[in-house]
Every structure is written in structure tokens, then in C-alpha cells.
Short mmCIF file of C-alpha atoms in Angstrom, two decimals:
data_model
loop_
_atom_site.label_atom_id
_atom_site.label_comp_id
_atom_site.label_asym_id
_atom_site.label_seq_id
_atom_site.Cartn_x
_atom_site.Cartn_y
_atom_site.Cartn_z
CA UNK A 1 -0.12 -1.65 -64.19
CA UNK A 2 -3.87 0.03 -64.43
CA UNK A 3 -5.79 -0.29 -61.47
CA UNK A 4 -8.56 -1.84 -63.85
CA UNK A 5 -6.10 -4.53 -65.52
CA UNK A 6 -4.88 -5.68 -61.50
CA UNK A 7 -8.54 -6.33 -60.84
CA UNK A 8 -8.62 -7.82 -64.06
CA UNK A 9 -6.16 -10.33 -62.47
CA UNK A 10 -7.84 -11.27 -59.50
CA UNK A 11 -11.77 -11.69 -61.13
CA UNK A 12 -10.93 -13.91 -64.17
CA UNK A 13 -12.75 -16.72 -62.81
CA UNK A 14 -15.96 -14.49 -62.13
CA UNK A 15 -15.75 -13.76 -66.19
CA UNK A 16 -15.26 -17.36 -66.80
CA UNK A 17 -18.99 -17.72 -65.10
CA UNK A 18 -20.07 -14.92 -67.48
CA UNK A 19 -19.11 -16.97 -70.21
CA UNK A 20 -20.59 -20.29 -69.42
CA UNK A 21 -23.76 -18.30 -68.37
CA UNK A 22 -24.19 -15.82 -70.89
CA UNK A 23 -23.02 -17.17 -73.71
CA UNK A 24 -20.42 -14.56 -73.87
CA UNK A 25 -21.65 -12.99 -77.33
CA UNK A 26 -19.47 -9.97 -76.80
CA UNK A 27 -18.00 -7.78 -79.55
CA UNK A 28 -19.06 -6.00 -82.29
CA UNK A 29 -19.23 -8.99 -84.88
CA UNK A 30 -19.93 -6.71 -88.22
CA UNK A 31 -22.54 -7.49 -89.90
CA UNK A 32 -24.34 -11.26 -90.92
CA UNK A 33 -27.60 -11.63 -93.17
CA UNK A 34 -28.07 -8.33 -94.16
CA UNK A 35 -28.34 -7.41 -90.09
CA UNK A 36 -25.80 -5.51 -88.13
CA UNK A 37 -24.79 -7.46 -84.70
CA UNK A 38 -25.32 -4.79 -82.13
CA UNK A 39 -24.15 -6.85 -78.45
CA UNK A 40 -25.17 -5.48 -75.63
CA UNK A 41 -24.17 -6.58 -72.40
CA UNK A 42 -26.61 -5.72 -69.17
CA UNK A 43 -26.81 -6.43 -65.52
CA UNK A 44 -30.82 -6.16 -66.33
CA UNK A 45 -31.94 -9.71 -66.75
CA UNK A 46 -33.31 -11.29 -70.48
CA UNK A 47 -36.82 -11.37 -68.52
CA UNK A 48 -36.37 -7.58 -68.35
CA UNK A 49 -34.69 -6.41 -71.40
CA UNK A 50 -36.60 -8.96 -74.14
CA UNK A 51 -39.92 -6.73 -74.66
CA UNK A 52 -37.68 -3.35 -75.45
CA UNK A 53 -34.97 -5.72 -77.57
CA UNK A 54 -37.80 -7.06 -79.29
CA UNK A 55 -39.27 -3.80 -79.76
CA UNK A 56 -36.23 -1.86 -80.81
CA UNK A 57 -35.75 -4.69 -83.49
CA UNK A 58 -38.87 -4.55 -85.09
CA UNK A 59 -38.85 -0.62 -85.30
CA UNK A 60 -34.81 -1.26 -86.81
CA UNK A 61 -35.00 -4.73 -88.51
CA UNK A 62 -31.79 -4.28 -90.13
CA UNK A 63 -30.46 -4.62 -86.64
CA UNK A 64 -29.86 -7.60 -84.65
CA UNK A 65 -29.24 -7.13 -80.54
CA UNK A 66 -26.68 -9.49 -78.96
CA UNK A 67 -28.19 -10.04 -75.56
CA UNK A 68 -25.89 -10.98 -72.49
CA UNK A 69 -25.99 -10.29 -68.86
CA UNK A 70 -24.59 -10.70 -65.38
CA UNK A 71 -25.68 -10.21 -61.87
CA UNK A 72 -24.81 -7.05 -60.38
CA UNK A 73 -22.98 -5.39 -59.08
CA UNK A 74 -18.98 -7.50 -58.57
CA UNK A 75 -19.81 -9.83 -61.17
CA UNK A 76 -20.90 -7.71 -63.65
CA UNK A 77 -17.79 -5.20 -62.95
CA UNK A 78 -15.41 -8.17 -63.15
CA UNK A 79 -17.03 -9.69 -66.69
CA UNK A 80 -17.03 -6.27 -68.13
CA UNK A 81 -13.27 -5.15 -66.86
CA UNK A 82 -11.84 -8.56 -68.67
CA UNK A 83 -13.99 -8.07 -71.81
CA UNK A 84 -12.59 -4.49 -72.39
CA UNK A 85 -9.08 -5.43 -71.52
CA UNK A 86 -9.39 -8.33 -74.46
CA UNK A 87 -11.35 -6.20 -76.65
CA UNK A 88 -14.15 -8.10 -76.40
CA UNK A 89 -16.63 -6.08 -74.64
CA UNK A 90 -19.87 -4.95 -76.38
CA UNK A 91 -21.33 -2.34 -78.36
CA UNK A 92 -23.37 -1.06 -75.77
CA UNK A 93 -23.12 -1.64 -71.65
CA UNK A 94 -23.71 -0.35 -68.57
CA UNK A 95 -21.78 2.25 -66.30
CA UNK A 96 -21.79 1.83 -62.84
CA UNK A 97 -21.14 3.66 -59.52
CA UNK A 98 -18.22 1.40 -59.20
CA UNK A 99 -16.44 1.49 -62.48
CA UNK A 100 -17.62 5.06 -63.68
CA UNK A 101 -13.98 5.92 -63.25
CA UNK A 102 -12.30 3.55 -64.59
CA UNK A 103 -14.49 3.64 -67.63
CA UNK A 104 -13.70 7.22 -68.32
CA UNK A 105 -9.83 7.38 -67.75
CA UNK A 106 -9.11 4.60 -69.55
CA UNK A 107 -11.36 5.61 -72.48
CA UNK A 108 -13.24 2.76 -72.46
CA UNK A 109 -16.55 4.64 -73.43
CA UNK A 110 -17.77 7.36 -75.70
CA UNK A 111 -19.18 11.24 -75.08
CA UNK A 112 -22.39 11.40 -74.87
CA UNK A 113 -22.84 15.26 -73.73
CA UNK A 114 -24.89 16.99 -76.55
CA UNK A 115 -26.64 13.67 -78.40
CA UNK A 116 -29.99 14.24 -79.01
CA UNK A 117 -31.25 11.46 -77.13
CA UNK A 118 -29.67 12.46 -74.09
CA UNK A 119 -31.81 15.76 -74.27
CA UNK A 120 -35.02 14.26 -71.84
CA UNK A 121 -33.00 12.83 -69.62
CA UNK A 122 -33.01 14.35 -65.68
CA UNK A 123 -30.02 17.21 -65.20
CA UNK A 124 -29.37 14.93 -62.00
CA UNK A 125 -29.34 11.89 -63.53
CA UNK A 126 -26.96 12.73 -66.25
CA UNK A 127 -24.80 14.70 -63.93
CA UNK A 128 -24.61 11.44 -61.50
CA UNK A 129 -22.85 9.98 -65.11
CA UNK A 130 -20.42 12.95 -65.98
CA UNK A 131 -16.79 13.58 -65.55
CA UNK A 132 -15.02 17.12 -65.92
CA UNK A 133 -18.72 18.11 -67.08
CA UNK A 134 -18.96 15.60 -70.54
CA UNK A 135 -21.47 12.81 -70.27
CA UNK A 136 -20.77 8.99 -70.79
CA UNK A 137 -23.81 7.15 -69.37
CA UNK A 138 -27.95 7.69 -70.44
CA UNK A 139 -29.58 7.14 -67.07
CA UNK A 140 -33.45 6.81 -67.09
CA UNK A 141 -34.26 6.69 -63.57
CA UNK A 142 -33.16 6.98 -59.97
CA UNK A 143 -34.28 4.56 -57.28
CA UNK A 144 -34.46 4.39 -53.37
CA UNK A 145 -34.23 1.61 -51.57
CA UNK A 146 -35.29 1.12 -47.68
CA UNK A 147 -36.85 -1.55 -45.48
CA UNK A 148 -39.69 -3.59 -46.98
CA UNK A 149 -41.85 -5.20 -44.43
CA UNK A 150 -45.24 -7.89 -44.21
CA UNK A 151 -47.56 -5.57 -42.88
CA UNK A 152 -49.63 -8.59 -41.50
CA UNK A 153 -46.59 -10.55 -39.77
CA UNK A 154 -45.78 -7.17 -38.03
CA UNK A 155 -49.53 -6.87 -36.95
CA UNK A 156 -49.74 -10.68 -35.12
CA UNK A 157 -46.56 -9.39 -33.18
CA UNK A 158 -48.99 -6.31 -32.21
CA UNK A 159 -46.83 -3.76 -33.68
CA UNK A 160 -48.98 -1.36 -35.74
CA UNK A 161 -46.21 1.20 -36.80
CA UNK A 162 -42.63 0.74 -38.36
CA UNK A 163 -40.23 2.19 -35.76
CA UNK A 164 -38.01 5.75 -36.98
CA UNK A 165 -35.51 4.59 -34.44
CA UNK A 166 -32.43 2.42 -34.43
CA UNK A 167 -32.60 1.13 -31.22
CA UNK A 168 -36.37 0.46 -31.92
CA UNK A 169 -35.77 -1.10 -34.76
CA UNK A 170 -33.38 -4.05 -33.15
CA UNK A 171 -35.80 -4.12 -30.30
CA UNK A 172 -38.89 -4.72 -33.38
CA UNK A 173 -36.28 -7.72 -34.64
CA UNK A 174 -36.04 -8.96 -30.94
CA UNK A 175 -39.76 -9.41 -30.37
CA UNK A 176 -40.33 -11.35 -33.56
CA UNK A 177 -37.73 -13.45 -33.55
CA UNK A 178 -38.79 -14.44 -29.86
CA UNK A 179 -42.66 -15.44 -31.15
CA UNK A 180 -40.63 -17.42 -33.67
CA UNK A 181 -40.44 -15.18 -36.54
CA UNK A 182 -37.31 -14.54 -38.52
CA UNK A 183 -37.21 -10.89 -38.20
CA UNK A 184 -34.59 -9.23 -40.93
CA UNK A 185 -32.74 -10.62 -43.94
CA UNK A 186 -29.82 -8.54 -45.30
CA UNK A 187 -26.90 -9.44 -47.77
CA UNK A 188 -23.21 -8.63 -47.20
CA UNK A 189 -21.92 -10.02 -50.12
CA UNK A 190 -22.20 -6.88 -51.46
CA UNK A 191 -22.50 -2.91 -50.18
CA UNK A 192 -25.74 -3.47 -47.69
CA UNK A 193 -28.65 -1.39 -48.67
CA UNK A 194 -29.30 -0.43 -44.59
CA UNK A 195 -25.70 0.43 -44.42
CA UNK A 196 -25.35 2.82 -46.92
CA UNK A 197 -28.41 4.35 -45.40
CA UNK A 198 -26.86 4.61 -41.93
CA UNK A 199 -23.70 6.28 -43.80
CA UNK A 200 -26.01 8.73 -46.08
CA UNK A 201 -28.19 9.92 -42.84
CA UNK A 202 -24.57 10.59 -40.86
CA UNK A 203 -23.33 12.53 -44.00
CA UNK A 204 -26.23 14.78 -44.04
CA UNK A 205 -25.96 15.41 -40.48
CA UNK A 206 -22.78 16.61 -40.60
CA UNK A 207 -23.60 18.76 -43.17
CA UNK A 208 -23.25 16.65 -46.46
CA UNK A 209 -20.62 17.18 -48.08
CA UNK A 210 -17.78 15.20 -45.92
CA UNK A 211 -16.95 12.73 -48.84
CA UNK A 212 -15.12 15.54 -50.72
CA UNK A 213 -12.89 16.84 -47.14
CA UNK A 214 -12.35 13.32 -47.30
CA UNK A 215 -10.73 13.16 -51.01
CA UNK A 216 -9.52 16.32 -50.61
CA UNK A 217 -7.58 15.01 -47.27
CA UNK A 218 -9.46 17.15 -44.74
CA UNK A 219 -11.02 14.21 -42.87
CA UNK A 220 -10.98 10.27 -42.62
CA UNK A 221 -13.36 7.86 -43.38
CA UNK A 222 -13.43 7.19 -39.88
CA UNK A 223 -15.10 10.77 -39.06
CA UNK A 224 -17.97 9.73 -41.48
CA UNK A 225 -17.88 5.82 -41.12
CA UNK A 226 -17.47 4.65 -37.47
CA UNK A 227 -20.85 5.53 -35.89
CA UNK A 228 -23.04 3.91 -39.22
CA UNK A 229 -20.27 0.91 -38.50
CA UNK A 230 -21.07 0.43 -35.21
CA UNK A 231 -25.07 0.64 -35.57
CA UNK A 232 -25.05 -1.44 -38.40
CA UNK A 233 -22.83 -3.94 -36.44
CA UNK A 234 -25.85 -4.34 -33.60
CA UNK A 235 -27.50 -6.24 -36.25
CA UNK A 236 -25.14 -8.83 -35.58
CA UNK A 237 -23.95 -8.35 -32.16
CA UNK A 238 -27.72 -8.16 -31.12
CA UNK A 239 -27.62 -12.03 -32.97
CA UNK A 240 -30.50 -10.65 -35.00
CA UNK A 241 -28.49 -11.79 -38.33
CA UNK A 242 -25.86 -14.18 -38.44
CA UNK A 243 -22.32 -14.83 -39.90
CA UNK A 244 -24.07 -16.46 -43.13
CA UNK A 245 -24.85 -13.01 -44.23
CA UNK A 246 -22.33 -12.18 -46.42
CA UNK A 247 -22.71 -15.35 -48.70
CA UNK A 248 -26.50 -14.58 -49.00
CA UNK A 249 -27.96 -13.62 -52.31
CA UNK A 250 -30.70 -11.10 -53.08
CA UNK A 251 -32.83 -13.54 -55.12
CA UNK A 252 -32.74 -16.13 -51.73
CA UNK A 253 -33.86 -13.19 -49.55
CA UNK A 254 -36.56 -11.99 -51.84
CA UNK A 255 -37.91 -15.55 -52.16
CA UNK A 256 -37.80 -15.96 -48.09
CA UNK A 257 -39.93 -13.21 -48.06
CA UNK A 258 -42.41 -13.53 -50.42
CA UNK A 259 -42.82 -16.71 -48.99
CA UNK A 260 -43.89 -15.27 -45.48
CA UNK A 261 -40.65 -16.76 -44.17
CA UNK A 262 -38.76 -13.09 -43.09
CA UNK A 263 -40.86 -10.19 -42.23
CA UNK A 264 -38.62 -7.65 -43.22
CA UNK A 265 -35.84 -7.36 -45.82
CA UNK A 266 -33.71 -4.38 -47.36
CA UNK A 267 -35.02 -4.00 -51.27
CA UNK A 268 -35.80 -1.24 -53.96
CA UNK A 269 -38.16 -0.74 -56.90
CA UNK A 270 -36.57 -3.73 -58.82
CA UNK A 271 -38.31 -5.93 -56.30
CA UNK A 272 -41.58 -5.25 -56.60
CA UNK A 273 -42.75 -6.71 -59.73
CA UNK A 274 -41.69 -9.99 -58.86
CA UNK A 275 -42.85 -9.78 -55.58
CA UNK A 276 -45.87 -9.19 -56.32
CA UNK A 277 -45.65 -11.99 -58.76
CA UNK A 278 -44.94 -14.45 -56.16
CA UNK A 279 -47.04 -13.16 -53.15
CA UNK A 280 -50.01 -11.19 -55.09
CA UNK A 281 -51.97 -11.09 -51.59
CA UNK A 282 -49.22 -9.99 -49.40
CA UNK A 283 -49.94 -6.67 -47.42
CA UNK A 284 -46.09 -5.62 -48.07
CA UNK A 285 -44.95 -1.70 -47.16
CA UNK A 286 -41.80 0.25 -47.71
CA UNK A 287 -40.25 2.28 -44.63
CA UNK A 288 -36.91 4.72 -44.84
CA UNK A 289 -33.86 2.71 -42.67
CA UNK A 290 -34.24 3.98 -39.12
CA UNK A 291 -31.50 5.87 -37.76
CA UNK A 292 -30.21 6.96 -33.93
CA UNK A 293 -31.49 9.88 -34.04
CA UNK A 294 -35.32 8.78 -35.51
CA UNK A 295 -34.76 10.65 -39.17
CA UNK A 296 -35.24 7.64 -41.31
CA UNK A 297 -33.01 7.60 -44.79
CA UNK A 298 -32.72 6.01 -47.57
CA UNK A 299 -30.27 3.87 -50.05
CA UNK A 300 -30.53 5.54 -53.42
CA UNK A 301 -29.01 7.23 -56.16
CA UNK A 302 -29.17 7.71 -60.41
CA UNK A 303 -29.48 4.21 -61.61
CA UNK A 304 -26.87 2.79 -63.52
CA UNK A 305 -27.04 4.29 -67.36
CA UNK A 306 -26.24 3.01 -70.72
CA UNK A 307 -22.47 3.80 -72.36
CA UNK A 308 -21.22 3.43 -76.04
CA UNK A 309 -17.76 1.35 -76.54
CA UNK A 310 -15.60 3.90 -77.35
CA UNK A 311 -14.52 1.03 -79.95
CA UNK A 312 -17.61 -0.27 -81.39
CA UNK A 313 -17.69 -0.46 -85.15
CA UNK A 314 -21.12 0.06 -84.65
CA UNK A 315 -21.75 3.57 -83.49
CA UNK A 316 -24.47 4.89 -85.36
CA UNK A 317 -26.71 1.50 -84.49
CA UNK A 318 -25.74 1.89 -81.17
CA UNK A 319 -26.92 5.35 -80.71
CA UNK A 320 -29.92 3.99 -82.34
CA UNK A 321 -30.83 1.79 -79.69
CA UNK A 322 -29.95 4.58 -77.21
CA UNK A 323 -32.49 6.89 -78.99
CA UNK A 324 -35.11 3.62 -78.44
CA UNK A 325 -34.19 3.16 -75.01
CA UNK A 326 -34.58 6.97 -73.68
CA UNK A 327 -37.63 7.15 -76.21
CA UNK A 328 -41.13 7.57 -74.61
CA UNK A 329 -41.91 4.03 -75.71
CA UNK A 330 -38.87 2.50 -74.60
CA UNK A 331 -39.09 3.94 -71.04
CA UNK A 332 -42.48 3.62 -70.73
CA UNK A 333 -41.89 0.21 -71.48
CA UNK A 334 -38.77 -0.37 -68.97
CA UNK A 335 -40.93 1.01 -66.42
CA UNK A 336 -43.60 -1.65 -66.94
CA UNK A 337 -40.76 -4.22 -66.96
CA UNK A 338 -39.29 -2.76 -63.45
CA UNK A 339 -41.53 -0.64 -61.96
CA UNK A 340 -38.12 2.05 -62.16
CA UNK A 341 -39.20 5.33 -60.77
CA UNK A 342 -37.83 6.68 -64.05
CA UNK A 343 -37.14 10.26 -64.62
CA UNK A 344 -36.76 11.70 -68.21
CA UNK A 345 -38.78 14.99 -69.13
CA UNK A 346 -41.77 13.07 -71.37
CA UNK A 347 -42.77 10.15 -69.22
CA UNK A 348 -44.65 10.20 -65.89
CA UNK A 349 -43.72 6.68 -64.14
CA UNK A 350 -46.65 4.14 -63.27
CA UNK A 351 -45.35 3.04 -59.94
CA UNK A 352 -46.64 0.45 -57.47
CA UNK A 353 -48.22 2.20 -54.18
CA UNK A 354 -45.92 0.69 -51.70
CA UNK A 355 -43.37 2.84 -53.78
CA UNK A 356 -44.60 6.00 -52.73
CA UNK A 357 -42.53 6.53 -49.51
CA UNK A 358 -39.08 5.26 -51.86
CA UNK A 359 -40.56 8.45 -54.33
CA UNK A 360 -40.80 10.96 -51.56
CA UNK A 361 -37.33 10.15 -50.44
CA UNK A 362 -36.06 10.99 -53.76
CA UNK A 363 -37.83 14.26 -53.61
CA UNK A 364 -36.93 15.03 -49.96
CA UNK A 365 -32.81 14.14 -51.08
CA UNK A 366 -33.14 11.49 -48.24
CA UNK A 367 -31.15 9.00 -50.28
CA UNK A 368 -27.06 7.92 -50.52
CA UNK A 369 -24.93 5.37 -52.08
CA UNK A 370 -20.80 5.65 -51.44
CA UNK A 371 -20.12 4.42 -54.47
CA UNK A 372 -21.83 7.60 -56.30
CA UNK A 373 -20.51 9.99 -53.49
CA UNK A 374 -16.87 8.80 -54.67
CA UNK A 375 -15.27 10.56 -57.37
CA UNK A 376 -12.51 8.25 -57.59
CA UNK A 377 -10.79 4.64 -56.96
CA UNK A 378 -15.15 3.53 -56.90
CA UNK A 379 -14.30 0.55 -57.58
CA UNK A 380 -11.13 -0.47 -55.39
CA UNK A 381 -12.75 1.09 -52.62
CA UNK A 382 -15.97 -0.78 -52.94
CA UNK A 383 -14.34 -3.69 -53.20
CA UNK A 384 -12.58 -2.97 -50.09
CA UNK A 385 -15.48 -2.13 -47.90
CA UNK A 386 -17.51 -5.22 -48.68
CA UNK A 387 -14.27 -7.17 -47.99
CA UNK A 388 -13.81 -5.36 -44.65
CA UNK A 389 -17.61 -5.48 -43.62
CA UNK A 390 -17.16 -9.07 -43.87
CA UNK A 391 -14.82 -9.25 -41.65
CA UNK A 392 -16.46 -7.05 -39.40
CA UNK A 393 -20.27 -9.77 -39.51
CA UNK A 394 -17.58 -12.54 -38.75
CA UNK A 395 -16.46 -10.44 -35.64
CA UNK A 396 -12.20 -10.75 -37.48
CA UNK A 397 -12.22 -6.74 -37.77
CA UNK A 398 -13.80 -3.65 -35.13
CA UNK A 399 -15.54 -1.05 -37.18
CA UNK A 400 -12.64 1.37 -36.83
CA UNK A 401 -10.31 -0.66 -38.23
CA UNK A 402 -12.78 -1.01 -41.66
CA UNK A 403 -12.77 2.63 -41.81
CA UNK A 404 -8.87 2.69 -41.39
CA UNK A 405 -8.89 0.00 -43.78
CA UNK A 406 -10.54 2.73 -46.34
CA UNK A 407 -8.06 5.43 -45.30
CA UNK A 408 -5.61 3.27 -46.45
CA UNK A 409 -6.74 2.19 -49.94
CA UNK A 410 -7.72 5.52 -51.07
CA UNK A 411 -4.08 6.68 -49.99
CA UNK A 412 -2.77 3.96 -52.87
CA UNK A 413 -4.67 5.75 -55.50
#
């Protein structure tokens, strides 16, 4: 049995949330009313994607887009893995960090290397999205993600700059939560943003390139993963977060702080238009993770791109809507919608100004997400190191025994 049909086992009930949610219009459906069905399945949200859907339709009105969506990143992996394993997936979807592999090997998605509207997109970006050098994902953008703080609520505790340090850092959390202040929000319930900082900065210090001696069996996960473990776990041991962590959601921390509940949270580009939606007047500021050694980094990679069913029915309407979405209209537009730092050859990105330190970490290289370091078992491994993180918040697991805990999964293939 695949590795994607045993997870396809274990998430069914996550896809039977897709479907009461999303309608579950999946599958090329041929064509009704003179207009070709094109579904297209998307962990953006119908808020995001309706102004480029809309446009895209009324530059192609013999086309009709089948909108669905699910919240990244596990229940969006799960929905899709059980909609490709029944055939009903759709047309067009997105490839992940986490299921890039999967995706390819079991031929789940088409070749893009060569199509014309792959042509403006970033060399990195389309790399990040390649296997054995042929290219199944259209990525428009990269994105960094650090610590985004009130400004203001940092200011009435007297501190005036964002510390570079670790220790610092919990001591900042200490002193606000003492004048009553909840200092720091983070989410386990997935791969946490600070954590995959902490991991990225210990990577480059050892030279940046121990994720392949690790699949190639010259090191453990241990030699990259125990000290980012261990600082990471003083977020907890410190009692600056609690247990509850790994059941909260992004959309209840953003809210918290927009609401000048939290003064600092982990978050990314995606944030900031609704942010400053909800809290127009809030001074808020983006800062790199700080680190033990006072070299801030950054979470960050290619965002997610767009793939092709290898078994739509549809293919020449789905390359269609590629062509819109890569267009200079159609990224222009996304970037509006998302304030993506987006990165193909025609299109200089509008970007909010407390973005500028998340853009100069992407041209520094300051930025690192496991799942793209990977180049195999992504998503068997991620699942394994949110599972084992959890355990480790809940003080049921020591941080070498998550790393062992990854030793051990990537040895099962």
C-alpha cells in the first residue's frame, strides 16, 4: 500500500469536512450550457480567489471555474489525497511542500517544464516545484514569515527595540506578561512558523546543507534538530505559552491581535491585508525570529504553486487559466488580494511597509521551511513532527526523542 493511500486511511473524516464545507464540486464535469466546468480546488480562500475567477471568466466566457477550498496546510493535504485516490480531484490544484512528492511519483499531476506561461516565473520559484529537473507546480511568489509585533503595546512596557536574541526575547515575553499583557501567541497544530526559523538559522550555521547528509544517511535529525527543539521548548517551559497551543488556530491568533489582546504573534504576508482591515490604526512591525546567537531568521520559502490533474479532460482550459493566473493582470491582481511578495519577471509587487524586513530576508536567503528542504516522505514526516512537537508543548516527549522520532520515520521510507 502507497504511502499516499495509508494517509488516505487515517484523514477520511478531514475530507468529509471538505465536503460539507466546500461543497465538494470536484472533477472535471465536461461541459454544461455551452461552458466547460473547469474545478479548481485552493487552500486560498473564495474572498481571495473571486476577483481573478471572475476575471479569468469574463476574458474566457466559454469557461466556467468550479471554486472549492480548504484550510491549509493538513486539511487541505488530506481533502486533496482522498479526492485523487477516488478520482475526484480537480482540474486544477495546488502543490505543496508536503505532498510535492507524492504528487509526482504517483503521477497525480502534469509537466509543466517548457509551457509558455511558466516562462516569467522566478528560476527559484519553479525550481522549489521540480523533480529530476521537470516542473509540476506555477509558483508566483515566495513569502517570509517572522514575528509581528504592536509597536505601541511594546512601547508602554518601555521597550523601544525588538530583541535579536533568544534569551531576550523570553525575557521581552516575561516583562509583559507581568504588567498584564499576553505576550506571544503561536500555533502547534501545525509546523510553528518560530520553529522552523530556529531550525533554518541552525542549518545555515552549520553550513546549510545538513538536510541532504541527513537523506543521504550522513547525519540525524538530531544533529540539526535538538538545539532549535530545546529553544523553542523555553516558550513553554518559561510558561510564556501554554499546553492549549497546539489546538489554536491562525484565524483566533490573528483576531487576538488585531484586537490589542497579544502583542506579538508569528505571521507572514497573508496577514496583512486583513489586519489591516481589522486594526487600520495599529502601529504593527515585522522582526526576523531571534536566535541564540542574535542573527535573527526567518520562516519562508516558494509559495505553494498551481498543478494540472494529470487526468483532467480539461487540459487546454486549464492551461488557460494558468496563462491568466501567471499573466501580469492576474498577479498583479493576486498581489492586491494578498499582499504576496510575488516574483515573476513582469510584475514589481505593491507591498505593505511593515513587509519590508520579510522582503530583505528573502534577498539576504535568511528564510527556511523543512518541508521544502525535504526531498522526500514531506508529507509523513511533517505529519510526524507536528505530532511529536505536541507531545513535546504537553511535556509527554524531550526534544531528543522528537528528533529520534524523525530518524525513525524517514528510515520507513
Amino acid at each position: 500500500m502507497s504511502l499516499l493511500r495509508r494517509s488516505v486511511a487515517t484523514l477520511a473524516a478531514a475530507a468529509a469536512v471538505l465536503a460539507a464545507t466546500a461543497g465538494c464540486g470536484s472533477g472535471s464535469e465536461g461541459s454544461g450550457g455551452g461552458k466547460t466546468k473547469l474545478s479548481f480546488f485552493s487552500w486560498e480562500n473564495e474572498k481571495t480567489m473571486k476577483p481573478l475567477i471572475d476575471a479569468f471568466e469574463k476574458q474566457n466566457p466559454s469557461i466556467d471555474i468550479e471554486f472549492s477550498t480548504a484550510p491549509p496546510v493538513a486539511e487541505y493535504i488530506a481533502a486533496l489525497q482522498t479526492r485523487l485516490v477516488s478520482g475526484t480531484a480537480a482540474d486544477v490544484f495546488v502543490i505543496a511542500a508536503e505532498n510535492k512528492t507524492n504528487l509526482v511519483q504517483g503521477g497525480f499531476v502534469k509537466d509543466l517544464t517548457g509551457k509558455p506561461f511558466m516562462a516569467n516565473m522566478s528560476k527559484f520559484n519553479t525550481e522549489a516545484w521540480s523533480v529530476d529537473g521537470k516542473a509540476y507546480g506555477m509558483s508566483i511568489s515566495s513569502w517570509s514569515a517572522g514575528i509581528l509585533y504592536n509597536k505601541d503595546l511594546l512601547a508602554k512596557a518601555g521597550v523601544t527595540e525588538f530583541p535579536t536574541k533568544w534569551d531576550d526575547f523570553i525575557a521581552l515575553c516575561q516583562k509583559l506578561k507581568a504588567a498584564g499583557t499576553t505576550p506571544y501567541h503561536e500555533s502547534v497544530a501545525g509546523m510553528p512558523l518560530t520553529f522552523a526559523a530556529l531550525v533554518g538559522h541552525e542549518n545555515a550555521r552549520q553550513g546549510g546543507d545538513v538536510d541532504a547528509q541527513i537523506f543521504a544517511g550522513k547525519k540525524k535529525f538530531g544533529d540539526l534538530w535538538n538545539g532549535p527543539l530545546t529553544t523553542f521548548n523555553q516558550l513553554f517551559t518559561s510558561g510564556v505559552l501554554g499546553k492549549d497551543a497546539v489546538s489554536l488556530k491562525g484565524e483566533q491568533i490573528a483576531d487576538e491581535f488585531a484586537n490589542g489582546r497579544v502583542a506579538m504573534i508569528p505571521a507572514g504576508p497573508w496577514d496583512v491585508t486583513s489586519l489591516r482591515e481589522k486594526a487600520p490604526k495599529m502601529n504593527m512591525v515585522f522582526a526576523g525570529v531571534p536566535t541564540p546567537d542574535g542573527k535573527p531568521f526567518w520562516g519562508g520559502a516558494a509559495s505553494p504553486g498551481w498543478a494540472i490533474n494529470a487526468k483532467t479532460e480539461h487540459e487546454k482550459e486549464a492551461e488557460a487559466f494558468l496563462t491568466y493566473l501567471g499573466s501580469k493582470e492576474g498577479v498583479t491582481l493576486f498581489n492586491k488580494q494578498t499582499a504576496a511578495m510575488t516574483t515573476t519577471s513582469d510584475v514589481i509587487p505593491v507591498i505593505d511597509k511593515a513587509l519590508e524586513p520579510n522582503l530583505q530576508a528573502l534577498k539576504d536567503g535568511t528564510f527556511y521551511l523543512p518541508q521544502i528542504a525535504w526531498p522526500r516522505v514531506q508529507d509523513a514526516l511533517t505529519t510526524e513532527a507536528v505530532a511529536q512537537l505536541q507531545l513535546m508543548v504537553q511535556g509527554q516527549a524531550k526534544p531528543a526523542d522528537v528528533a529520534a522520532a524523525l530518524d525513525n520515520r524517514l528510515a520507513q521510507g
